[in-house]
Short mmCIF file of N, CA and C in Angstrom, two decimals:
data_model
loop_
_atom_site.label_atom_id
_atom_site.label_comp_id
_atom_site.label_asym_id
_atom_site.label_seq_id
_atom_site.Cartn_x
_atom_site.Cartn_y
_atom_site.Cartn_z
N VAL A 1 -5.85 -9.71 -12.38
CA VAL A 1 -5.83 -11.15 -12.28
C VAL A 1 -4.56 -11.64 -12.96
N LEU A 2 -3.81 -12.48 -12.26
CA LEU A 2 -2.59 -13.04 -12.83
C LEU A 2 -2.94 -14.17 -13.77
N LYS A 3 -2.39 -14.14 -14.96
CA LYS A 3 -2.68 -15.15 -15.97
C LYS A 3 -1.69 -16.31 -15.88
N ALA A 4 -2.23 -17.52 -15.88
CA ALA A 4 -1.39 -18.71 -15.84
C ALA A 4 -0.52 -18.80 -17.09
N ALA A 5 -0.98 -18.26 -18.22
CA ALA A 5 -0.22 -18.35 -19.47
C ALA A 5 1.13 -17.64 -19.36
N VAL A 6 1.20 -16.59 -18.58
CA VAL A 6 2.45 -15.85 -18.44
C VAL A 6 3.47 -16.68 -17.66
N LEU A 7 3.03 -17.35 -16.60
CA LEU A 7 3.93 -18.17 -15.79
C LEU A 7 3.97 -19.62 -16.25
N GLY A 8 3.01 -20.02 -17.05
CA GLY A 8 2.91 -21.41 -17.46
C GLY A 8 1.98 -22.21 -16.57
N ARG A 9 1.61 -21.64 -15.44
CA ARG A 9 0.66 -22.25 -14.49
C ARG A 9 0.27 -21.19 -13.48
N PRO A 10 -0.78 -21.43 -12.71
CA PRO A 10 -1.15 -20.43 -11.70
C PRO A 10 0.02 -20.21 -10.72
N PRO A 11 0.17 -18.99 -10.22
CA PRO A 11 1.27 -18.74 -9.27
C PRO A 11 1.05 -19.49 -7.97
N ALA A 12 2.16 -19.90 -7.38
CA ALA A 12 2.10 -20.53 -6.05
C ALA A 12 1.79 -19.50 -4.99
N ALA A 13 2.24 -18.26 -5.22
CA ALA A 13 2.01 -17.18 -4.27
C ALA A 13 2.30 -15.85 -4.94
N VAL A 14 1.81 -14.80 -4.34
CA VAL A 14 2.08 -13.43 -4.78
C VAL A 14 2.63 -12.69 -3.57
N VAL A 15 3.71 -11.94 -3.78
CA VAL A 15 4.29 -11.13 -2.70
C VAL A 15 4.38 -9.68 -3.15
N VAL A 16 4.49 -8.77 -2.20
CA VAL A 16 4.65 -7.36 -2.48
C VAL A 16 6.14 -7.05 -2.41
N ASP A 17 6.68 -6.53 -3.51
CA ASP A 17 8.10 -6.19 -3.55
C ASP A 17 8.39 -4.76 -3.13
N ARG A 18 7.49 -3.85 -3.51
CA ARG A 18 7.78 -2.43 -3.29
C ARG A 18 6.47 -1.65 -3.32
N VAL A 19 6.41 -0.58 -2.55
CA VAL A 19 5.26 0.32 -2.57
C VAL A 19 5.78 1.75 -2.43
N THR A 20 5.22 2.65 -3.24
CA THR A 20 5.55 4.07 -3.11
C THR A 20 4.25 4.87 -2.95
N LEU A 21 4.36 5.96 -2.21
CA LEU A 21 3.25 6.89 -1.99
C LEU A 21 3.66 8.26 -2.51
N THR A 22 2.77 8.89 -3.27
CA THR A 22 3.06 10.22 -3.82
C THR A 22 1.84 11.11 -3.63
N LEU A 23 2.07 12.32 -3.16
CA LEU A 23 0.99 13.29 -2.99
C LEU A 23 0.56 13.77 -4.36
N GLY A 24 -0.74 13.75 -4.61
CA GLY A 24 -1.26 14.18 -5.91
C GLY A 24 -0.91 15.63 -6.21
N ALA A 25 -0.62 15.91 -7.46
CA ALA A 25 -0.25 17.27 -7.88
C ALA A 25 -1.40 18.25 -7.73
N ASP A 26 -2.63 17.74 -7.65
CA ASP A 26 -3.79 18.62 -7.53
C ASP A 26 -4.19 18.89 -6.08
N ALA A 27 -3.30 18.58 -5.13
CA ALA A 27 -3.58 18.83 -3.71
C ALA A 27 -3.82 20.32 -3.48
N ARG A 28 -4.75 20.60 -2.59
CA ARG A 28 -5.04 21.99 -2.22
C ARG A 28 -4.85 22.15 -0.72
N GLY A 29 -4.11 23.17 -0.33
CA GLY A 29 -3.93 23.47 1.09
C GLY A 29 -2.78 22.75 1.75
N VAL A 30 -2.15 21.80 1.05
CA VAL A 30 -0.97 21.09 1.56
C VAL A 30 -0.02 20.82 0.40
N THR A 31 1.27 20.77 0.73
CA THR A 31 2.28 20.48 -0.29
C THR A 31 3.19 19.32 0.12
N ALA A 32 3.00 18.80 1.34
CA ALA A 32 3.84 17.74 1.85
C ALA A 32 3.04 16.87 2.82
N PHE A 33 3.39 15.59 2.87
CA PHE A 33 2.68 14.64 3.73
C PHE A 33 2.66 15.06 5.20
N GLU A 34 3.80 15.54 5.71
CA GLU A 34 3.88 15.84 7.14
C GLU A 34 2.95 16.98 7.56
N GLN A 35 2.40 17.73 6.60
CA GLN A 35 1.46 18.79 6.92
C GLN A 35 0.10 18.24 7.36
N PHE A 36 -0.23 17.00 6.95
CA PHE A 36 -1.53 16.46 7.32
C PHE A 36 -1.49 15.03 7.85
N LEU A 37 -0.37 14.32 7.67
CA LEU A 37 -0.22 12.97 8.21
C LEU A 37 0.74 12.99 9.39
N GLY A 38 0.30 12.41 10.52
CA GLY A 38 1.11 12.46 11.74
C GLY A 38 2.11 11.34 11.87
N GLY A 39 1.92 10.22 11.19
CA GLY A 39 2.82 9.09 11.31
C GLY A 39 2.67 8.42 12.66
N PRO A 40 3.01 7.18 12.82
CA PRO A 40 3.48 6.29 11.76
C PRO A 40 2.32 5.82 10.86
N LEU A 41 2.67 5.53 9.61
CA LEU A 41 1.70 5.08 8.62
C LEU A 41 1.83 3.57 8.46
N THR A 42 0.69 2.88 8.39
CA THR A 42 0.65 1.44 8.12
C THR A 42 -0.15 1.23 6.85
N LEU A 43 0.42 0.49 5.91
CA LEU A 43 -0.24 0.15 4.66
C LEU A 43 -0.75 -1.28 4.79
N TYR A 44 -1.97 -1.53 4.31
CA TYR A 44 -2.53 -2.87 4.42
C TYR A 44 -3.26 -3.28 3.15
N LEU A 45 -3.42 -4.58 2.99
CA LEU A 45 -4.25 -5.17 1.95
C LEU A 45 -5.39 -5.87 2.67
N ALA A 46 -6.59 -5.79 2.08
CA ALA A 46 -7.75 -6.39 2.72
C ALA A 46 -8.57 -7.18 1.71
N SER A 47 -9.07 -8.31 2.16
CA SER A 47 -10.03 -9.09 1.39
C SER A 47 -11.37 -8.95 2.10
N SER A 48 -12.36 -9.66 1.62
CA SER A 48 -13.65 -9.60 2.31
C SER A 48 -13.61 -10.31 3.65
N GLN A 49 -12.57 -11.12 3.88
CA GLN A 49 -12.46 -11.90 5.11
C GLN A 49 -11.45 -11.37 6.12
N THR A 50 -10.37 -10.74 5.65
CA THR A 50 -9.30 -10.38 6.58
C THR A 50 -8.50 -9.18 6.08
N THR A 51 -7.68 -8.63 6.95
CA THR A 51 -6.79 -7.51 6.65
C THR A 51 -5.37 -7.92 7.04
N VAL A 52 -4.41 -7.61 6.16
CA VAL A 52 -3.01 -7.97 6.40
C VAL A 52 -2.16 -6.71 6.25
N ASN A 53 -1.42 -6.34 7.30
CA ASN A 53 -0.49 -5.22 7.21
C ASN A 53 0.69 -5.64 6.34
N ILE A 54 1.07 -4.74 5.39
CA ILE A 54 2.17 -5.10 4.49
C ILE A 54 3.35 -4.16 4.55
N GLY A 55 3.21 -3.00 5.20
CA GLY A 55 4.34 -2.09 5.25
C GLY A 55 4.10 -0.88 6.13
N THR A 56 5.18 -0.16 6.41
CA THR A 56 5.11 1.00 7.28
C THR A 56 6.01 2.12 6.79
N VAL A 57 5.70 3.32 7.24
CA VAL A 57 6.55 4.50 7.07
C VAL A 57 6.50 5.22 8.41
N ALA A 58 7.65 5.48 9.01
CA ALA A 58 7.68 6.13 10.32
C ALA A 58 6.98 7.48 10.28
N GLN A 59 7.32 8.32 9.32
CA GLN A 59 6.67 9.62 9.13
C GLN A 59 6.83 10.00 7.66
N PRO A 60 5.77 9.90 6.88
CA PRO A 60 5.88 10.33 5.48
C PRO A 60 6.24 11.81 5.40
N ARG A 61 7.23 12.14 4.55
CA ARG A 61 7.70 13.52 4.42
C ARG A 61 7.80 13.89 2.95
N GLY A 62 7.63 15.16 2.69
CA GLY A 62 7.72 15.67 1.32
C GLY A 62 6.49 15.27 0.53
N ALA A 63 6.58 15.41 -0.78
CA ALA A 63 5.46 15.08 -1.65
C ALA A 63 5.62 13.70 -2.28
N GLY A 64 6.78 13.08 -2.08
CA GLY A 64 7.01 11.73 -2.59
C GLY A 64 7.72 11.74 -3.92
N PRO A 65 7.99 10.57 -4.42
CA PRO A 65 7.51 9.30 -3.87
C PRO A 65 8.23 8.92 -2.57
N VAL A 66 7.43 8.43 -1.63
CA VAL A 66 7.92 7.94 -0.35
C VAL A 66 7.91 6.42 -0.41
N GLU A 67 9.03 5.80 -0.07
CA GLU A 67 9.14 4.35 -0.06
C GLU A 67 8.55 3.78 1.22
N VAL A 68 7.71 2.78 1.07
CA VAL A 68 7.14 2.07 2.21
C VAL A 68 8.07 0.92 2.56
N GLN A 69 8.38 0.76 3.83
CA GLN A 69 9.19 -0.38 4.27
C GLN A 69 8.27 -1.61 4.29
N ILE A 70 8.55 -2.56 3.42
CA ILE A 70 7.70 -3.74 3.29
C ILE A 70 7.95 -4.70 4.46
N THR A 71 6.86 -5.04 5.14
CA THR A 71 6.94 -5.99 6.26
C THR A 71 6.16 -7.27 5.96
N GLY A 72 5.29 -7.21 4.96
CA GLY A 72 4.51 -8.39 4.58
C GLY A 72 5.36 -9.42 3.87
N THR A 73 5.28 -10.65 4.30
CA THR A 73 6.03 -11.75 3.70
C THR A 73 5.06 -12.74 3.07
N ARG A 74 5.60 -13.72 2.41
CA ARG A 74 4.75 -14.76 1.84
C ARG A 74 3.88 -15.39 2.92
N ASP A 75 4.46 -15.62 4.08
CA ASP A 75 3.71 -16.22 5.19
C ASP A 75 2.60 -15.30 5.71
N THR A 76 2.90 -14.01 5.89
CA THR A 76 1.88 -13.11 6.41
C THR A 76 0.79 -12.83 5.38
N LEU A 77 1.11 -12.97 4.09
CA LEU A 77 0.13 -12.76 3.03
C LEU A 77 -0.71 -14.01 2.75
N ALA A 78 -0.35 -15.13 3.36
CA ALA A 78 -1.05 -16.40 3.11
C ALA A 78 -2.57 -16.31 3.26
N PRO A 79 -3.09 -15.61 4.27
CA PRO A 79 -4.56 -15.56 4.42
C PRO A 79 -5.30 -14.91 3.25
N ILE A 80 -4.59 -14.11 2.43
CA ILE A 80 -5.27 -13.46 1.31
C ILE A 80 -4.68 -13.86 -0.05
N GLN A 81 -3.90 -14.94 -0.10
CA GLN A 81 -3.29 -15.36 -1.37
C GLN A 81 -4.30 -15.55 -2.48
N SER A 82 -5.40 -16.18 -2.20
CA SER A 82 -6.42 -16.41 -3.23
C SER A 82 -6.93 -15.07 -3.78
N ASP A 83 -7.14 -14.12 -2.89
CA ASP A 83 -7.61 -12.80 -3.31
C ASP A 83 -6.55 -12.06 -4.13
N LEU A 84 -5.28 -12.22 -3.75
CA LEU A 84 -4.20 -11.57 -4.49
C LEU A 84 -4.12 -12.12 -5.91
N THR A 85 -4.18 -13.42 -6.07
CA THR A 85 -4.06 -14.00 -7.41
C THR A 85 -5.28 -13.69 -8.27
N GLN A 86 -6.42 -13.46 -7.65
CA GLN A 86 -7.64 -13.11 -8.38
C GLN A 86 -7.80 -11.60 -8.58
N GLY A 87 -6.98 -10.82 -7.89
CA GLY A 87 -7.08 -9.36 -8.00
C GLY A 87 -8.28 -8.79 -7.27
N SER A 88 -8.77 -9.51 -6.27
CA SER A 88 -9.96 -9.05 -5.54
C SER A 88 -9.59 -8.64 -4.12
N PHE A 89 -8.82 -7.56 -4.01
CA PHE A 89 -8.40 -7.06 -2.71
C PHE A 89 -8.44 -5.53 -2.73
N LYS A 90 -8.40 -4.94 -1.56
CA LYS A 90 -8.37 -3.49 -1.43
C LYS A 90 -7.07 -3.09 -0.76
N VAL A 91 -6.65 -1.86 -1.03
CA VAL A 91 -5.45 -1.28 -0.43
C VAL A 91 -5.88 -0.14 0.46
N GLY A 92 -5.29 -0.06 1.65
CA GLY A 92 -5.63 1.03 2.55
C GLY A 92 -4.46 1.47 3.39
N ILE A 93 -4.60 2.63 4.00
CA ILE A 93 -3.59 3.13 4.94
C ILE A 93 -4.28 3.53 6.23
N ARG A 94 -3.52 3.35 7.32
CA ARG A 94 -3.93 3.85 8.63
C ARG A 94 -2.81 4.77 9.10
N VAL A 95 -3.19 5.97 9.48
CA VAL A 95 -2.20 6.94 9.93
C VAL A 95 -2.93 8.03 10.72
N PRO A 96 -2.36 8.46 11.85
CA PRO A 96 -3.00 9.56 12.57
C PRO A 96 -2.85 10.88 11.80
N ALA A 97 -3.79 11.76 12.01
CA ALA A 97 -3.70 13.09 11.42
C ALA A 97 -2.63 13.90 12.13
N ALA A 98 -1.96 14.76 11.39
CA ALA A 98 -0.95 15.65 11.99
C ALA A 98 -1.64 16.64 12.92
N ALA A 99 -1.02 16.91 14.05
CA ALA A 99 -1.59 17.82 15.04
C ALA A 99 -1.82 19.21 14.47
N GLY A 100 -0.91 19.70 13.66
CA GLY A 100 -1.02 21.07 13.14
C GLY A 100 -1.56 21.14 11.72
N ARG A 101 -2.35 20.15 11.33
CA ARG A 101 -2.85 20.12 9.95
C ARG A 101 -3.74 21.34 9.67
N PRO A 102 -3.79 21.74 8.39
CA PRO A 102 -4.67 22.85 8.03
C PRO A 102 -6.14 22.51 8.31
N ARG A 103 -6.93 23.53 8.56
CA ARG A 103 -8.36 23.33 8.80
C ARG A 103 -9.05 22.75 7.57
N SER A 104 -8.61 23.17 6.42
CA SER A 104 -9.23 22.73 5.17
C SER A 104 -8.15 22.39 4.16
N PHE A 105 -8.22 21.19 3.61
CA PHE A 105 -7.29 20.78 2.56
C PHE A 105 -7.90 19.64 1.78
N ASP A 106 -7.36 19.39 0.60
CA ASP A 106 -7.79 18.28 -0.23
C ASP A 106 -6.54 17.61 -0.77
N ALA A 107 -6.37 16.34 -0.46
CA ALA A 107 -5.16 15.63 -0.89
C ALA A 107 -5.50 14.20 -1.31
N LYS A 108 -4.96 13.80 -2.42
CA LYS A 108 -5.07 12.42 -2.87
C LYS A 108 -3.67 11.82 -2.83
N ILE A 109 -3.60 10.55 -2.44
CA ILE A 109 -2.31 9.87 -2.35
C ILE A 109 -2.28 8.77 -3.39
N ALA A 110 -1.36 8.89 -4.34
CA ALA A 110 -1.17 7.84 -5.35
C ALA A 110 -0.33 6.74 -4.71
N THR A 111 -0.84 5.53 -4.73
CA THR A 111 -0.16 4.39 -4.14
C THR A 111 0.18 3.40 -5.26
N VAL A 112 1.47 3.17 -5.47
CA VAL A 112 1.91 2.25 -6.51
C VAL A 112 2.48 1.01 -5.85
N LEU A 113 1.90 -0.14 -6.16
CA LEU A 113 2.34 -1.42 -5.60
C LEU A 113 3.02 -2.25 -6.67
N TYR A 114 4.13 -2.84 -6.32
CA TYR A 114 4.87 -3.74 -7.21
C TYR A 114 4.76 -5.14 -6.65
N PHE A 115 4.13 -6.02 -7.39
CA PHE A 115 3.93 -7.40 -6.96
C PHE A 115 4.86 -8.33 -7.70
N ARG A 116 5.12 -9.49 -7.11
CA ARG A 116 5.91 -10.53 -7.77
C ARG A 116 5.14 -11.84 -7.60
N ALA A 117 4.91 -12.51 -8.72
CA ALA A 117 4.26 -13.82 -8.69
C ALA A 117 5.34 -14.88 -8.59
N LEU A 118 5.14 -15.83 -7.67
CA LEU A 118 6.10 -16.89 -7.46
C LEU A 118 5.58 -18.18 -8.09
N ALA A 119 6.39 -18.78 -8.93
CA ALA A 119 5.97 -20.00 -9.62
C ALA A 119 6.27 -21.25 -8.80
N LEU A 120 7.10 -21.12 -7.80
CA LEU A 120 7.47 -22.29 -6.99
C LEU A 120 6.68 -22.35 -5.73
#
C-alpha cells in the first residue's frame, strides 16, 4: 500500500517502470527459460474486476534476469489504479510451453516489479 505521508498525499496514479524475470536457483530439470517457455510471454496485472497486460518478452532466454518490455501506460493501467494504490492486485504471465520441454521439471520464476507513484 502506498502511503500518502511519503508523497504528501495519495498518488494520482501508479505506473510500472521496469520488470525482470529470473529463473529460480532451485530449478530442477531446466537451466534456462527457453527449455520450457515457448514465447512470446505476456506479463499482466489483475484485480478482482479486470486484467491489464503490462509487458512482453519475445522469447525469454537464459536464466535471467530477463527484462520485460513494458507496454502498460498510465492510460492502460487506469482500470486498476485503485487496486495498484491499495496493493490489491495479482501478477501473472501467459506463455506457451516450449515444444521440446523436458517431461519433468520444476521451475520457479522470480518476478521483480518496479513501480513509480505519480503525485501529479
